[in-house]
């Protein structure tokens, strides 16, 4: 892994018509890249119309172009030829574009990406044929296929198969209501470079405290204080790594909507509990959602800072107002942060149109001037801004169910109530295209194998999250696989230093720590459709297995790769593998820092690190380890370059003990 500066930031802004007041960039952090005026260079590429519907923006594209992105898409990898409706939704069960975290940004394999700065539910038509102008005749189009196809596909399948468009292919964006929009045209040598620049435009990737990269366990929502302490004790006694213990709704007197007041019947001494947990190495995370119950001390102060509809009888605060963000931040600081709470889980800020209509309607009015549609697109980002501010200078790493545009710097991982493992893997692969992090969280399992397969995916993702919110027991106990789960979670802990360096690159260069293979290897055609594998840091490829099989095809880019668990060597290409563990491969020529696992991370932690040298490494091969001076936003970072011969203490955090050669 090398740290280098992205030399050429090529982000161009082009304005069309009169953009709206309420747009994501208005609330986003400062860009950490230069933004050039792109009107002269790229303005002509687009055609723009302001119509009675709103704005229509078109961009001619080569029909062979591949299109990725649009936020946390759980149903499709490559969006070429499809229609995507960019709308927040808590129940995104179809490939419509709806998602917990929609982002009006896509990236192509043709050296550019486009971010459309709108809080409207825009629709992207990813490759449609324009009618030819007078004089031109377009005679392209498929012939009617044979009814009986040898491969068993039906006549209808063939008829409707996505075909390449003709010469007049365009990507069109339909933006309702707006009479103009700003577009960011981002150029780069490959997908990774375009995505990294989008992340720098967003203020750089987030930099979690190291404990955020350990394991998070969320306890049963029915638990009382003593039960929470008991499960914490059990985690420690059974030697299961855990950094963060999350409390689910019942710590509050009222939830759905929320009171933001401790339920002292269940939790008689919250301060004492947090103290005990902290002493035992746990950070405490609180669940909440931002609909404010009439019994809440926040209610009267938020009354004039909220929209004109209630949700679950609670106010919907307008966090587009600085004063509303401050009210929430001050309250959280005094009541939760000052007692030692380290992070929060911000639930239900996506829209729940199909789950009982529990969110606010699109025509809601908010005092900031935003309407419900716009506020849905901004809710998660603004809500997390307010809560993050309550922590002051302390860095945090929490969970959230909605984020949107320009959100890379927000230290939150997305999660879902959906639970299809295959979709969860696609979430891991896709989230990195749009400045998002996603946790394929583990809850219950069908059987032992399902539990282990899910834990494996969670171990190799941005956050290892066990959400036992409806499970009184440690979820793996009933499947009799505690030893295997412990081993997997220890594997996660052994990779925290490696992952921390990857996050540092996310923070300073915008490079996503977890990303699709097409980001780095788009010149190899197999990568264009490789939707069930991903890079974990720069040097590891992860190819999860879904329960029910122990084999799969794995595509590896050109070069040499080594099975992380067995050391077996592979050449680039497609391999059919049969395994007992998740297929993980390390790039030949890598020096991988592997730590002796610890059960939790605090400021006294010292990682003893063995360097795993894969394939042909020599004195010039290096990797980096990053240490921070403290856990604040003002921390200074030291980047240690480590080579084959490095030994001993690099900083209080790292001690290099030896090398293992894997050939
Ligand atoms: C859901 C959330 C779950 C859990 C649950 C508690 O909305 O997605 O993870 O927190 O609420 O009631």
XYZ file of C-alpha atoms and ligand atoms in Angstrom:
675
model
C 0.000 0.000 0.000
C 1.465 3.353 -0.951
C 0.218 6.741 0.112
C 0.367 9.251 -2.638
C -1.367 12.523 -3.386
C -3.927 12.546 -6.172
C -2.159 15.016 -8.427
C -4.795 16.131 -10.836
C -8.128 16.963 -9.290
C -10.441 17.313 -12.211
C -13.809 18.265 -10.862
C -15.772 20.673 -13.042
C -18.966 22.428 -12.111
C -21.490 23.418 -14.741
C -24.655 25.360 -13.914
C -27.834 24.974 -15.899
C -30.830 27.310 -15.493
C -31.621 28.540 -11.994
C -30.759 25.871 -9.412
C -32.936 25.482 -6.313
C -32.037 26.906 -2.899
C -32.259 23.616 -1.026
C -29.587 21.389 -2.528
C -27.174 18.924 -0.880
C -24.022 20.988 -1.512
C -25.457 23.808 0.606
C -25.191 21.596 3.707
C -22.096 19.569 2.793
C -18.571 20.035 4.176
C -16.099 22.094 2.172
C -14.732 20.282 -0.861
C -11.147 19.121 -0.400
C -10.408 19.433 -4.070
C -10.398 22.231 -6.547
C -13.625 22.712 -8.420
C -13.147 24.292 -11.827
C -15.769 26.032 -13.919
C -16.602 23.442 -16.560
C -18.980 25.510 -18.674
C -16.548 26.164 -21.509
C -14.980 22.704 -21.503
C -17.949 20.451 -20.957
C -21.124 22.586 -21.113
C -21.713 21.625 -24.747
C -21.730 17.937 -23.932
C -25.079 18.325 -22.204
C -28.415 19.460 -23.456
C -30.607 21.128 -20.859
C -34.291 22.019 -20.890
C -36.411 23.683 -18.253
C -39.940 22.409 -18.761
C -43.244 22.441 -16.888
C -42.115 19.185 -15.241
C -38.821 20.616 -14.031
C -35.381 20.129 -15.521
C -34.268 17.700 -18.175
C -30.598 17.086 -18.694
C -29.152 14.817 -21.369
C -25.682 13.602 -22.121
C -24.846 11.544 -25.221
C -22.887 8.419 -24.344
C -21.230 5.614 -26.208
C -23.668 2.665 -26.155
C -20.963 0.407 -24.761
C -20.457 2.519 -21.651
C -20.864 0.850 -18.214
C -22.587 2.746 -15.394
C -22.140 2.235 -11.625
C -23.223 4.064 -8.494
C -26.477 5.761 -7.409
C -25.811 5.068 -3.740
C -26.530 1.924 -1.780
C -28.130 -0.144 -4.533
C -28.942 -3.639 -3.262
C -30.432 -5.104 -6.433
C -28.133 -4.280 -9.350
C -24.453 -3.703 -9.940
C -24.180 -2.229 -13.435
C -27.036 0.165 -14.251
C -26.467 0.472 -17.963
C -29.744 0.427 -19.866
C -31.900 0.760 -16.740
C -34.003 3.476 -15.110
C -33.111 4.597 -11.600
C -35.464 6.627 -9.435
C -33.294 8.249 -6.784
C -35.560 8.133 -3.764
C -34.922 7.219 -0.115
C -36.858 4.181 0.987
C -36.567 1.840 3.955
C -37.836 -1.172 2.059
C -35.998 -1.254 -1.274
C -37.042 -4.690 -2.455
C -36.972 -4.070 -6.215
C -34.470 -2.696 -8.702
C -36.163 0.687 -9.067
C -33.462 2.921 -7.617
C -35.181 3.215 -4.235
C -32.701 2.648 -1.425
C -31.855 3.608 2.142
C -29.161 5.854 0.719
C -29.737 7.167 -2.800
C -27.077 9.357 -4.392
C -27.528 11.171 -7.733
C -23.981 10.279 -8.754
C -22.809 7.710 -11.256
C -19.399 6.736 -12.533
C -18.544 5.177 -15.875
C -15.675 3.159 -17.289
C -15.168 5.929 -19.854
C -13.128 8.228 -17.614
C -15.860 10.344 -16.092
C -18.575 10.462 -13.454
C -21.467 12.858 -12.931
C -22.898 14.220 -9.708
C -26.211 16.076 -10.023
C -26.655 18.420 -7.060
C -30.326 17.931 -6.336
C -32.467 16.980 -3.358
C -35.300 16.017 -5.716
C -36.215 12.430 -6.510
C -34.434 12.577 -9.844
C -34.817 9.803 -12.382
C -31.775 8.669 -14.343
C -32.406 6.947 -17.648
C -29.077 5.192 -18.173
C -28.943 4.902 -21.914
C -31.970 5.633 -24.038
C -32.207 6.182 -27.759
C -33.074 9.678 -28.932
C -35.267 9.977 -31.961
C -33.078 10.765 -34.983
C -33.348 14.254 -36.324
C -35.055 14.888 -39.666
C -33.158 13.355 -42.569
C -31.511 10.608 -40.500
C -33.047 7.166 -40.413
C -32.175 4.740 -37.665
C -32.569 1.164 -38.890
C -30.866 -0.508 -35.907
C -32.840 -2.936 -33.744
C -32.992 -6.671 -33.081
C -34.809 -9.192 -35.195
C -37.551 -11.347 -33.669
C -35.852 -14.313 -31.979
C -36.734 -17.975 -32.500
C -39.454 -19.227 -30.187
C -37.602 -22.368 -29.090
C -34.215 -21.386 -27.698
C -31.695 -24.129 -27.100
C -30.647 -22.682 -23.720
C -34.188 -22.949 -22.358
C -34.820 -19.195 -22.290
C -38.250 -18.161 -23.408
C -39.277 -16.102 -26.360
C -40.228 -13.294 -23.975
C -36.815 -13.331 -22.254
C -35.122 -12.890 -25.588
C -37.530 -10.237 -26.715
C -36.981 -8.054 -23.683
C -33.276 -8.665 -23.115
C -31.364 -5.403 -22.663
C -29.742 -4.590 -25.979
C -27.196 -1.993 -26.813
C -28.797 1.171 -28.040
C -28.071 2.751 -31.381
C -25.876 5.695 -32.159
C -28.089 8.231 -30.477
C -27.685 6.858 -26.976
C -28.114 9.300 -24.101
C -28.197 9.338 -20.336
C -31.106 11.561 -19.360
C -31.844 12.945 -15.928
C -35.367 14.049 -15.134
C -35.389 16.414 -12.148
C -38.898 17.323 -11.060
C -39.791 20.873 -9.982
C -36.316 22.401 -10.322
C -35.824 25.059 -12.970
C -32.113 24.466 -13.020
C -29.364 22.380 -11.522
C -25.622 22.305 -10.893
C -23.776 19.364 -12.323
C -20.306 18.195 -11.337
C -18.432 16.534 -14.154
C -15.571 14.513 -12.702
C -12.826 13.164 -14.925
C -10.186 10.622 -13.998
C -7.956 7.935 -15.407
C -10.121 5.128 -14.009
C -13.177 4.535 -11.863
C -11.147 4.662 -8.666
C -9.794 8.084 -9.521
C -13.260 9.476 -10.337
C -14.781 8.020 -7.168
C -11.878 9.289 -5.042
C -12.426 12.790 -6.384
C -16.151 12.596 -5.691
C -15.202 11.692 -2.112
C -12.803 14.642 -1.893
C -15.547 16.885 -3.283
C -17.577 15.554 -0.324
C -14.916 16.663 2.177
C -12.794 13.477 2.160
C -13.676 10.082 3.584
C -14.394 9.697 7.301
C -11.647 8.692 9.717
C -13.087 6.539 12.494
C -11.370 6.103 15.823
C -9.635 2.747 15.760
C -12.155 1.143 18.126
C -14.815 1.783 15.461
C -13.125 -0.798 13.263
C -13.386 -3.503 15.922
C -16.612 -5.450 16.554
C -19.945 -3.940 17.530
C -22.578 -5.969 19.374
C -26.124 -4.634 19.757
C -27.976 -6.113 22.709
C -31.605 -7.265 22.835
C -34.048 -4.365 22.929
C -35.907 -5.897 25.910
C -32.819 -5.952 28.111
C -32.563 -4.104 31.402
C -29.378 -2.621 32.804
C -28.416 -5.845 34.573
C -29.026 -7.892 31.439
C -26.877 -5.525 29.380
C -24.084 -5.865 31.921
C -24.534 -9.642 31.913
C -24.199 -9.940 28.129
C -21.119 -7.711 28.247
C -19.637 -10.025 30.883
C -20.481 -13.053 28.778
C -18.734 -11.540 25.743
C -15.590 -10.990 27.792
C -15.778 -14.374 29.575
C -16.170 -16.216 26.289
C -13.302 -14.217 24.814
C -15.406 -12.781 21.989
C -13.857 -9.532 20.708
C -16.151 -6.550 21.187
C -15.391 -2.822 21.152
C -18.844 -1.313 21.043
C -21.947 -2.369 22.916
C -25.140 -0.923 21.484
C -28.380 -0.370 23.375
C -31.595 -0.707 21.377
C -34.860 1.283 21.929
C -35.857 0.314 25.458
C -33.274 2.492 27.207
C -35.776 5.332 26.607
C -39.105 5.945 28.328
C -40.809 6.332 24.927
C -39.795 5.146 21.493
C -41.575 5.480 18.154
C -41.619 8.456 18.700
C -38.654 8.979 21.038
C -38.457 10.743 24.387
C -34.643 10.865 24.591
C -35.017 10.181 28.324
C -33.521 7.191 30.138
C -36.058 4.635 31.316
C -34.918 4.432 34.925
C -37.155 1.475 35.695
C -35.079 -0.625 33.360
C -31.872 1.365 33.690
C -31.710 2.673 37.274
C -28.116 3.912 37.011
C -27.184 4.674 33.394
C -24.114 6.610 34.378
C -22.838 3.785 36.557
C -23.541 1.272 33.796
C -21.668 3.290 31.173
C -18.806 3.671 33.603
C -18.605 -0.073 34.277
C -18.734 -0.862 30.582
C -16.060 1.706 29.763
C -13.811 0.232 32.454
C -14.258 -3.140 30.807
C -13.189 -1.760 27.427
C -16.617 -1.238 25.841
C -17.765 1.946 24.128
C -21.480 2.492 24.518
C -23.701 3.296 21.550
C -27.328 4.447 21.886
C -30.154 3.718 19.469
C -32.486 6.598 18.655
C -34.717 7.981 15.960
C -35.494 11.600 15.381
C -39.251 11.797 15.817
C -39.774 13.651 19.071
C -42.437 12.440 21.479
C -44.596 15.039 23.301
C -43.147 13.850 26.632
C -39.608 14.687 25.527
C -37.799 17.689 27.054
C -36.857 18.497 23.458
C -40.476 18.813 22.350
C -41.229 22.418 23.243
C -37.937 23.720 21.924
C -38.342 21.841 18.634
C -41.980 22.853 18.135
C -41.176 25.868 15.970
C -38.306 24.118 14.266
C -40.252 21.199 12.856
C -42.318 20.226 9.826
C -46.122 20.439 9.716
C -46.722 16.661 9.972
C -46.139 14.323 12.876
C -44.649 10.838 12.665
C -45.799 8.370 15.322
C -47.234 11.362 17.116
C -43.763 12.946 17.213
C -42.270 16.111 15.741
C -40.003 15.919 12.703
C -37.272 18.477 13.477
C -36.001 20.525 10.569
C -32.254 20.006 10.730
C -31.821 22.206 7.677
C -32.070 24.904 10.370
C -28.833 25.406 12.217
C -30.795 26.194 15.372
C -32.514 22.768 15.286
C -29.183 21.019 14.831
C -27.788 22.975 17.762
C -30.759 22.158 19.994
C -30.280 18.447 19.375
C -26.491 18.615 19.698
C -26.626 20.520 23.006
C -29.163 18.109 24.432
C -27.118 15.072 23.413
C -23.936 16.555 24.806
C -25.430 17.293 28.214
C -27.470 14.147 28.563
C -25.453 11.454 26.809
C -21.974 12.459 25.669
C -20.966 13.940 29.011
C -21.807 10.630 30.705
C -19.500 8.752 28.339
C -21.625 7.695 25.351
C -19.321 7.306 22.338
C -21.597 6.821 19.340
C -25.195 6.613 18.182
C -27.393 4.524 15.914
C -29.711 6.850 13.997
C -32.694 4.806 12.949
C -35.641 5.356 10.605
C -34.421 8.493 8.900
C -35.037 6.800 5.563
C -38.574 6.990 4.291
C -41.046 4.224 5.093
C -43.636 4.485 2.359
C -44.293 0.745 2.241
C -44.031 -0.104 5.918
C -47.189 1.411 7.347
C -46.690 4.961 6.164
C -44.622 5.938 9.174
C -42.633 8.733 7.626
C -43.625 12.272 6.710
C -45.258 12.939 3.328
C -43.424 14.510 0.400
C -45.652 17.585 0.591
C -44.673 18.353 4.213
C -43.502 21.950 4.718
C -40.485 22.671 6.834
C -39.606 26.077 8.287
C -36.279 26.152 6.400
C -38.255 26.246 3.157
C -37.554 22.616 2.264
C -40.492 20.445 1.284
C -40.895 16.815 2.325
C -39.317 15.447 -0.849
C -36.184 17.520 -0.412
C -36.042 16.845 3.298
C -36.200 13.083 2.741
C -33.079 13.414 0.608
C -31.287 15.399 3.327
C -32.675 13.936 6.534
C -29.950 11.401 7.333
C -27.032 13.681 6.519
C -28.410 16.623 8.503
C -29.509 14.483 11.446
C -26.065 12.858 11.645
C -24.428 16.286 11.470
C -26.389 17.361 14.535
C -25.613 14.222 16.520
C -21.947 14.218 15.514
C -21.636 17.819 16.679
C -22.739 16.716 20.167
C -19.498 14.751 20.460
C -17.445 17.907 19.971
C -13.893 17.119 18.912
C -14.198 13.366 19.610
C -14.221 11.139 16.540
C -17.022 8.605 16.402
C -18.300 5.738 14.293
C -22.026 5.029 14.392
C -24.811 3.552 12.320
C -27.502 5.240 10.289
C -30.323 4.169 7.987
C -30.203 7.039 5.509
C -27.451 9.055 3.921
C -27.341 10.817 0.596
C -25.211 13.092 -1.512
C -21.687 14.224 -0.585
C -21.700 12.133 2.592
C -18.271 10.439 2.493
C -16.989 12.319 5.527
C -19.862 11.269 7.783
C -18.629 8.619 10.232
C -21.669 6.372 9.904
C -22.269 2.969 8.405
C -25.580 2.133 6.743
C -27.659 -0.908 7.693
C -31.069 -2.365 6.864
C -33.948 -4.425 8.222
C -33.816 -6.451 5.012
C -31.782 -9.611 5.388
C -30.922 -11.280 2.103
C -27.253 -12.227 2.346
C -26.667 -11.977 -1.406
C -28.126 -8.451 -1.465
C -25.991 -7.585 1.556
C -22.854 -8.605 -0.367
C -23.978 -6.426 -3.278
C -24.351 -3.587 -0.765
C -20.710 -4.045 0.245
C -19.645 -3.969 -3.406
C -21.820 -1.024 -4.479
C -21.587 1.359 -1.517
C -17.988 2.309 -2.315
C -19.032 3.905 -5.635
C -20.881 6.711 -3.835
C -18.981 7.695 -0.698
C -20.935 5.335 1.542
C -20.072 2.577 4.006
C -22.357 -0.393 4.511
C -22.582 -3.006 7.249
C -23.885 -6.424 6.198
C -25.119 -6.848 9.754
C -25.640 -10.255 11.334
C -28.830 -10.994 13.253
C -30.339 -14.493 13.410
C -29.364 -17.356 11.089
C -31.166 -20.302 9.513
C -28.498 -22.688 10.719
C -24.889 -22.922 11.778
C -23.523 -22.556 8.286
C -25.676 -19.504 7.566
C -24.409 -17.911 10.792
C -20.772 -18.475 9.855
C -21.222 -17.308 6.261
C -22.857 -14.089 7.424
C -20.218 -13.460 10.097
C -17.504 -13.967 7.476
C -18.977 -11.238 5.280
C -19.323 -8.934 8.289
C -15.682 -9.523 9.252
C -14.524 -8.398 5.810
C -16.585 -5.208 5.572
C -16.424 -1.603 6.788
C -18.005 -2.442 10.136
C -18.387 -5.807 11.854
C -21.874 -5.406 13.235
C -23.825 -8.023 15.183
C -27.341 -6.707 15.688
C -28.959 -8.993 18.261
C -31.759 -6.480 18.842
C -34.365 -9.268 19.050
C -32.155 -12.059 20.410
C -31.655 -12.610 24.104
C -28.763 -15.025 23.572
C -25.514 -14.487 21.725
C -26.874 -15.435 18.286
C -24.269 -18.127 17.510
C -24.847 -20.064 20.746
C -27.904 -21.913 19.542
C -25.963 -23.019 16.464
C -23.070 -24.368 18.531
C -20.369 -22.421 16.713
C -18.957 -20.104 19.372
C -15.376 -21.256 18.706
C -15.615 -20.617 14.984
C -17.240 -17.203 15.496
C -14.532 -16.248 17.993
C -11.874 -17.223 15.479
C -13.507 -15.142 12.743
C -13.899 -12.094 14.951
C -10.266 -12.471 15.988
C -9.364 -12.453 12.306
C -11.157 -9.131 12.051
C -9.191 -7.760 14.998
C -5.933 -8.915 13.439
C -6.703 -6.818 10.365
C -7.702 -3.597 12.148
C -4.254 -1.949 11.672
C -4.353 -2.773 7.939
C -7.910 -1.416 7.677
C -7.008 1.716 9.628
C -4.394 2.540 6.959
C -7.026 2.001 4.274
C -9.338 4.432 6.086
C -6.517 6.929 6.285
C -6.312 6.832 2.492
C -10.087 7.267 2.360
C -9.742 10.307 4.580
C -6.790 11.937 2.809
C -7.253 10.811 -0.791
C -10.886 9.710 -1.014
C -9.980 6.121 -1.850
C -12.800 3.834 -0.582
C -11.475 1.203 1.848
C -13.958 -1.356 0.493
C -14.776 -1.246 -3.217
C -15.760 -3.137 -6.349
C -12.984 -4.705 -8.421
C -14.009 -2.604 -11.419
C -12.737 0.468 -9.578
C -9.139 -0.707 -9.957
C -9.251 -3.236 -12.792
C -11.682 -1.850 -15.381
C -9.257 -2.602 -18.213
C -9.892 -6.305 -17.532
C -13.361 -7.042 -19.003
C -14.317 -9.573 -16.291
C -14.320 -6.757 -13.755
C -17.169 -4.943 -15.528
C -19.703 -7.506 -14.297
C -17.921 -8.737 -11.179
C -20.646 -8.039 -8.636
C -19.965 -10.539 -5.873
C -16.330 -9.842 -5.007
C -14.614 -6.750 -3.687
C -11.368 -5.213 -2.597
C -10.868 -4.962 1.149
C -8.082 -2.398 1.391
C -5.673 -2.336 -1.538
C -4.284 -5.836 -1.182
C -7.125 -8.256 -0.422
C -9.935 -9.580 -2.579
C -12.939 -11.024 -0.777
C -15.417 -13.361 -2.494
C -18.132 -14.241 0.042
C -19.984 -17.523 -0.008
C -23.708 -17.599 0.628
C -25.041 -20.401 2.818
C -26.019 -23.591 0.994
C -22.819 -24.161 -0.950
C -19.117 -24.426 -0.317
C -18.020 -23.661 -3.842
C -18.125 -20.777 -6.257
C -16.304 -19.173 -9.154
C -13.813 -16.512 -8.222
C -12.315 -14.108 -10.710
C -8.868 -12.785 -9.865
C -7.226 -9.951 -11.835
C -3.945 -10.628 -13.667
C -1.018 -11.424 -11.424
C -0.478 -13.744 -8.495
C -2.828 -14.136 -5.585
C -2.614 -16.171 -2.368
C -5.419 -17.654 -0.300
C -5.318 -15.696 2.968
C -6.254 -18.735 5.075
C -4.288 -21.550 3.394
C -1.529 -19.745 1.501
C -2.442 -21.555 -1.741
C -1.227 -19.666 -4.788
C -3.482 -18.685 -7.700
C -2.807 -17.020 -11.030
C -5.136 -14.321 -12.318
C -8.234 -15.708 -14.083
C -11.421 -17.474 -13.087
C -11.149 -20.345 -10.622
C -13.754 -22.688 -9.275
C -12.947 -22.950 -5.575
C -14.253 -25.356 -2.954
C -13.575 -24.054 0.511
C -14.488 -24.359 4.165
C -13.857 -20.641 4.764
C -14.703 -17.420 2.955
C -12.449 -17.062 -0.108
C -10.023 -14.212 0.574
C -6.951 -13.603 -1.554
C -3.900 -11.450 -1.010
C -2.097 -9.890 -3.945
C 1.366 -11.294 -4.638
C 4.071 -8.834 -3.675
C 2.146 -7.648 -0.606
C 3.544 -7.115 2.846
C 0.429 -7.543 4.957
C 0.554 -6.395 8.587
C -1.299 -9.007 10.649
C -1.745 -8.250 14.357
C -2.147 -10.610 17.285
C -5.826 -10.096 18.012
C -7.011 -8.155 21.034
C -10.540 -8.242 22.458
C -10.946 -4.468 22.312
C -8.944 -1.389 21.447
C -8.134 1.503 23.738
C -5.353 4.061 24.002
C -3.134 1.510 25.786
C -3.434 -1.051 23.037
C -0.202 -2.166 21.441
C -0.577 -4.358 18.386
C 2.087 -7.030 17.994
C 2.402 -7.387 14.274
C 3.726 -10.143 12.053
C 4.424 -9.121 8.489
C 3.017 -11.640 6.059
C 5.083 -11.485 2.880
C 3.245 -12.872 -0.130
C 5.128 -14.062 -3.229
C 7.957 -11.994 -4.608
C 8.742 -9.361 -2.045
C 12.132 -7.817 -1.502
C 13.761 -4.988 0.375
C 11.824 -2.474 -1.698
C 8.414 -3.858 -0.775
C 6.631 -1.872 1.884
C 3.320 -1.353 3.599
C 2.140 1.421 5.862
C 0.833 1.568 9.383
C -0.859 4.728 10.590
C -1.037 5.986 14.154
C -3.046 8.911 15.438
C -1.991 11.226 18.271
C -5.481 11.068 19.815
C -9.098 10.299 18.949
C -10.130 13.823 18.000
C -10.605 15.551 14.676
C -7.441 17.532 15.471
C -5.295 14.423 15.735
C -2.019 14.329 13.889
C -1.291 11.162 11.991
C 2.028 9.421 11.584
C 2.433 7.208 8.568
C 5.027 4.507 9.254
C 6.576 2.865 6.236
C 7.276 -0.753 7.048
C 9.623 -3.012 5.089
C 10.703 -6.644 5.379
C 13.462 -5.714 7.796
C 11.428 -3.418 10.076
C 11.352 -4.732 13.658
C 10.441 -3.462 17.098
C 8.336 -0.600 18.290
C 7.153 1.963 15.708
C 4.966 3.857 18.152
C 3.109 2.906 21.330
C 0.492 1.377 19.004
C 2.629 -0.948 16.884
C 5.374 -3.435 17.564
C 6.713 -5.461 14.645
C 7.639 -8.908 15.881
C 8.603 -10.849 12.757
C 7.942 -11.967 9.220
C 6.184 -14.952 7.734
C 6.952 -15.777 4.129
C 4.114 -17.167 2.013
C 5.316 -18.406 -1.371
C -35.425 -1.030 13.403
C -33.928 -1.077 13.124
C -33.383 -2.293 13.831
C -33.671 -2.192 15.300
C -35.148 -1.987 15.536
C -35.415 -1.751 17.003
O -36.023 -0.003 12.737
O -33.658 -1.113 11.758
O -31.992 -2.422 13.590
O -32.937 -1.121 15.835
O -35.628 -0.886 14.797
O -36.750 -1.506 17.256
